[in-house]
Amino acid sequence: MRVCKFGGAALRSAAAFRQARTIWEADAGRQVMVVSAPGKRAEGDEKITDLLYACQSAAADGRGYGHLFDRAAQRFREIAAELGLPAPDDDLRQVYQGLPGASPAWAASRGEWLCGRLMSRYLELPMIEPERVIRFDAAGRLMAEETLGLLRAEIPGPCVLPGFYGADGAGAIRVFPRGGSDVTAALAAAALNADACENWKDVAGVYAADPRLVPDARPVPDMTYRELRALSLLGAQVLCDEAVAPLRRAGVPLLVRPFNTPEAPGTRVHAGYGPERRASAIAVTGRAGIALRRWERIGGGGALAETALNAGLPLDRLAADADALCLTLRRPEAPPAALDALADRSWRLEHAASVSVVGEGLSRADAAARFTAALSGAGLRPLSLHMPPEGLYITAVVEEESFPAGIRAAYDAFLRA
Ligand code: ASP
């Protein structure tokens, strides 16, 4: 059996609901459908979740929220009408009336709830209420073991499960971080020991490089959980670690699949390659908008780095080599005063970017030499180069303006056939 999850983009309109149904019905093995709240229909459009957060904050400040709520309600009414379903007026009224005094989590969760209600009517399937199966503790942290047990006990067969939220022991609604329906899907797939967790998205899969920088980059056919995790940590916007960890633990493969072309294979994420796999890189990624600090180890640099870490600055990465410690910080999130305080005795670069090559098969013997040659061939000078002892990735820090050139040079050196 499979768990399949449809994200906001894959449920943004009635046409998208129809497409989701076609995909669902094409394979009887699909048993649990996890849904997000409808997302943007076009650039500049509003996500239902954002609208609901805005309603809650207006209601909490005693401002009117009717005009905001109407924009969300209209989307659900339109989808229902186009699908030939009755208007979800009772559900909408319930949400509208619940908003004064509601928590932000309750308000935001109503997007998934309304969407799940609509989908369950459309597919004529039961809907499981997430507050019964996704359990948080009083501090808002997921209680994974308890949740897995509840999911196993409560999911009887084919059903719709709204993503993104659950409840704590006192019954208060709690949400995962943004994009958290992916976590719900992973938990359901792990609990039911599914053959796969399918994540239907509006991209063709996980790309070997950002297609805005490398236009001919293709989706990677398959990769390991470790590679996906490294890609996310190093800058690629794929699934967050929380959304992969339950699958990894249960050994359930993740399929990132393109919603608009369901016949395309997308990307398969699994535990490991067979012995026939040739050693290689699978993707390049990176992050612009970071600041670099480098301390020579001689003269107390280590203590300063420790101060920086203890100050709770938005750490991007920490790399150590024989004579220096390098820290990269995510610039937009770093308070300027804190960045200044760190200037003391460090070598600094305010506008930096990291370029990384990822792959279980990267060879330690050759990666650093190949990467340095590629960057210098493109006229770039790596300001720090780091590869962890276990391999998996190699990262260079470059000047921010060289970021696109760095990504292209890395792609050409490691991935271009
Ligand atoms: N609707 C939520 C969000 O916009 C959760 C999700 O889409 O997974 O972040």
Short mmCIF file of N, CA and C in Angstrom, two decimals, residues 24-95:
data_model
loop_
_atom_site.label_atom_id
_atom_site.label_comp_id
_atom_site.label_asym_id
_atom_site.label_seq_id
_atom_site.Cartn_x
_atom_site.Cartn_y
_atom_site.Cartn_z
N TRP A 24 -5.06 9.25 -7.77
CA TRP A 24 -5.49 8.36 -6.68
C TRP A 24 -6.12 7.08 -7.23
N GLU A 25 -6.98 7.24 -8.24
CA GLU A 25 -7.71 6.08 -8.76
C GLU A 25 -6.90 5.21 -9.69
N ALA A 26 -5.77 5.74 -10.17
CA ALA A 26 -4.97 4.97 -11.14
C ALA A 26 -4.29 3.77 -10.49
N ASP A 27 -4.21 3.74 -9.17
CA ASP A 27 -3.50 2.65 -8.51
C ASP A 27 -4.23 2.32 -7.21
N ALA A 28 -4.81 1.12 -7.17
CA ALA A 28 -5.62 0.73 -6.01
C ALA A 28 -4.76 0.61 -4.75
N GLY A 29 -3.45 0.57 -4.94
CA GLY A 29 -2.55 0.50 -3.78
C GLY A 29 -2.52 1.79 -2.99
N ARG A 30 -3.01 2.89 -3.58
CA ARG A 30 -3.01 4.17 -2.86
C ARG A 30 -4.13 4.14 -1.83
N GLN A 31 -3.78 4.21 -0.56
CA GLN A 31 -4.77 3.97 0.50
C GLN A 31 -5.03 5.17 1.38
N VAL A 32 -4.02 5.99 1.59
CA VAL A 32 -4.21 7.15 2.45
C VAL A 32 -3.83 8.39 1.65
N MET A 33 -4.75 9.36 1.58
CA MET A 33 -4.43 10.61 0.87
C MET A 33 -4.27 11.72 1.91
N VAL A 34 -3.05 12.25 2.01
CA VAL A 34 -2.78 13.36 2.92
C VAL A 34 -2.89 14.65 2.12
N VAL A 35 -3.67 15.61 2.64
CA VAL A 35 -3.87 16.85 1.88
C VAL A 35 -3.36 18.07 2.65
N SER A 36 -2.80 19.02 1.88
CA SER A 36 -2.46 20.36 2.40
C SER A 36 -3.65 21.27 2.15
N ALA A 37 -3.51 22.53 2.54
CA ALA A 37 -4.52 23.54 2.20
C ALA A 37 -4.20 24.08 0.80
N PRO A 38 -5.23 24.50 0.05
CA PRO A 38 -4.96 25.02 -1.30
C PRO A 38 -3.92 26.15 -1.28
N GLY A 39 -3.00 26.07 -2.25
CA GLY A 39 -1.92 27.07 -2.33
C GLY A 39 -2.22 28.12 -3.39
N LYS A 40 -1.16 28.78 -3.83
CA LYS A 40 -1.31 29.87 -4.82
C LYS A 40 -1.68 29.32 -6.19
N ARG A 41 -2.60 30.01 -6.87
CA ARG A 41 -2.96 29.59 -8.23
C ARG A 41 -2.02 30.21 -9.25
N ALA A 42 -1.44 31.34 -8.88
CA ALA A 42 -0.51 32.04 -9.78
C ALA A 42 0.37 32.93 -8.93
N GLU A 43 1.40 33.46 -9.54
CA GLU A 43 2.27 34.41 -8.84
C GLU A 43 1.40 35.55 -8.28
N GLY A 44 1.60 35.93 -7.05
CA GLY A 44 0.82 37.04 -6.49
C GLY A 44 -0.47 36.60 -5.81
N ASP A 45 -0.87 35.34 -6.01
CA ASP A 45 -2.09 34.83 -5.37
C ASP A 45 -1.79 34.54 -3.89
N GLU A 46 -2.86 34.22 -3.12
CA GLU A 46 -2.68 33.99 -1.69
C GLU A 46 -2.83 32.51 -1.35
N LYS A 47 -2.02 32.09 -0.38
CA LYS A 47 -2.19 30.72 0.14
C LYS A 47 -3.26 30.77 1.21
N ILE A 48 -4.10 29.74 1.23
CA ILE A 48 -5.16 29.67 2.25
C ILE A 48 -4.56 29.77 3.67
N THR A 49 -3.46 29.07 3.90
CA THR A 49 -2.86 29.10 5.25
C THR A 49 -2.48 30.52 5.65
N ASP A 50 -1.90 31.28 4.72
CA ASP A 50 -1.52 32.67 5.04
C ASP A 50 -2.77 33.50 5.37
N LEU A 51 -3.82 33.29 4.59
CA LEU A 51 -5.06 34.04 4.85
C LEU A 51 -5.62 33.73 6.24
N LEU A 52 -5.56 32.45 6.61
CA LEU A 52 -6.12 32.07 7.91
C LEU A 52 -5.28 32.61 9.07
N TYR A 53 -3.95 32.62 8.91
CA TYR A 53 -3.12 33.25 9.94
C TYR A 53 -3.48 34.74 10.05
N ALA A 54 -3.71 35.37 8.89
CA ALA A 54 -4.04 36.80 8.91
C ALA A 54 -5.41 37.03 9.58
N CYS A 55 -6.37 36.14 9.33
CA CYS A 55 -7.68 36.25 9.99
C CYS A 55 -7.51 36.17 11.50
N GLN A 56 -6.70 35.19 11.95
CA GLN A 56 -6.54 35.00 13.39
C GLN A 56 -5.92 36.24 14.01
N SER A 57 -4.89 36.80 13.34
CA SER A 57 -4.23 37.93 13.97
C SER A 57 -5.14 39.15 13.98
N ALA A 58 -5.95 39.32 12.92
CA ALA A 58 -6.92 40.42 12.93
C ALA A 58 -7.94 40.22 14.05
N ALA A 59 -8.44 39.00 14.18
CA ALA A 59 -9.45 38.72 15.22
C ALA A 59 -8.84 38.97 16.60
N ALA A 60 -7.58 38.55 16.79
CA ALA A 60 -6.94 38.71 18.11
C ALA A 60 -6.76 40.19 18.46
N ASP A 61 -6.54 41.03 17.43
CA ASP A 61 -6.37 42.47 17.68
C ASP A 61 -7.70 43.21 17.71
N GLY A 62 -8.78 42.48 17.58
CA GLY A 62 -10.09 43.12 17.60
C GLY A 62 -10.41 43.85 16.30
N ARG A 63 -9.61 43.55 15.23
CA ARG A 63 -9.93 44.16 13.92
C ARG A 63 -10.89 43.24 13.19
N GLY A 64 -11.54 43.77 12.18
CA GLY A 64 -12.46 42.95 11.40
C GLY A 64 -11.68 41.94 10.57
N TYR A 65 -12.18 40.72 10.46
CA TYR A 65 -11.47 39.72 9.64
C TYR A 65 -12.37 39.16 8.55
N GLY A 66 -13.60 39.70 8.46
CA GLY A 66 -14.57 39.17 7.50
C GLY A 66 -14.09 39.24 6.06
N HIS A 67 -13.46 40.37 5.68
CA HIS A 67 -13.02 40.52 4.29
C HIS A 67 -11.92 39.50 3.96
N LEU A 68 -11.04 39.22 4.94
CA LEU A 68 -9.97 38.23 4.71
C LEU A 68 -10.58 36.83 4.63
N PHE A 69 -11.49 36.56 5.56
CA PHE A 69 -12.09 35.23 5.60
C PHE A 69 -12.86 34.95 4.31
N ASP A 70 -13.53 35.98 3.79
CA ASP A 70 -14.30 35.79 2.55
C ASP A 70 -13.40 35.34 1.40
N ARG A 71 -12.18 35.89 1.38
CA ARG A 71 -11.27 35.50 0.28
C ARG A 71 -10.94 34.00 0.36
N ALA A 72 -10.76 33.51 1.60
CA ALA A 72 -10.49 32.07 1.77
C ALA A 72 -11.75 31.26 1.46
N ALA A 73 -12.88 31.72 2.00
CA ALA A 73 -14.14 30.97 1.84
C ALA A 73 -14.51 30.84 0.37
N GLN A 74 -14.27 31.93 -0.37
CA GLN A 74 -14.61 31.95 -1.79
C GLN A 74 -13.86 30.85 -2.55
N ARG A 75 -12.60 30.65 -2.17
CA ARG A 75 -11.80 29.61 -2.85
C ARG A 75 -12.45 28.23 -2.65
N PHE A 76 -12.87 27.94 -1.41
CA PHE A 76 -13.48 26.63 -1.15
C PHE A 76 -14.84 26.51 -1.85
N ARG A 77 -15.59 27.62 -1.85
CA ARG A 77 -16.90 27.56 -2.52
C ARG A 77 -16.72 27.30 -4.01
N GLU A 78 -15.74 27.98 -4.61
CA GLU A 78 -15.50 27.81 -6.05
C GLU A 78 -15.12 26.37 -6.38
N ILE A 79 -14.21 25.81 -5.58
CA ILE A 79 -13.77 24.43 -5.84
C ILE A 79 -14.97 23.49 -5.74
N ALA A 80 -15.76 23.65 -4.66
CA ALA A 80 -16.92 22.77 -4.47
C ALA A 80 -17.89 22.90 -5.66
N ALA A 81 -18.18 24.14 -6.07
CA ALA A 81 -19.15 24.35 -7.15
C ALA A 81 -18.64 23.70 -8.43
N GLU A 82 -17.38 23.90 -8.75
CA GLU A 82 -16.85 23.33 -10.00
C GLU A 82 -16.80 21.81 -9.98
N LEU A 83 -16.71 21.24 -8.78
CA LEU A 83 -16.69 19.77 -8.69
C LEU A 83 -18.10 19.20 -8.57
N GLY A 84 -19.10 20.08 -8.56
CA GLY A 84 -20.49 19.62 -8.45
C GLY A 84 -20.84 19.18 -7.05
N LEU A 85 -20.12 19.69 -6.04
CA LEU A 85 -20.41 19.33 -4.64
C LEU A 85 -21.21 20.45 -3.99
N PRO A 86 -22.01 20.14 -2.95
CA PRO A 86 -22.71 21.22 -2.25
C PRO A 86 -21.73 22.21 -1.62
N ALA A 87 -22.14 23.47 -1.50
CA ALA A 87 -21.25 24.47 -0.90
C ALA A 87 -20.93 24.08 0.55
N PRO A 88 -19.69 24.20 0.98
CA PRO A 88 -19.32 23.77 2.35
C PRO A 88 -19.68 24.84 3.38
N ASP A 89 -20.89 25.36 3.32
CA ASP A 89 -21.25 26.51 4.15
C ASP A 89 -21.19 26.23 5.65
N ASP A 90 -21.62 25.03 6.06
CA ASP A 90 -21.60 24.75 7.51
C ASP A 90 -20.16 24.73 8.03
N ASP A 91 -19.29 24.08 7.27
CA ASP A 91 -17.87 24.02 7.69
C ASP A 91 -17.29 25.42 7.76
N LEU A 92 -17.58 26.24 6.74
CA LEU A 92 -17.02 27.59 6.70
C LEU A 92 -17.55 28.42 7.88
N ARG A 93 -18.83 28.26 8.17
CA ARG A 93 -19.41 29.02 9.28
C ARG A 93 -18.74 28.63 10.60
N GLN A 94 -18.52 27.35 10.76
CA GLN A 94 -17.87 26.86 11.98
C GLN A 94 -16.49 27.51 12.17
N VAL A 95 -15.75 27.60 11.07
CA VAL A 95 -14.41 28.20 11.16
C VAL A 95 -14.53 29.69 11.45
#
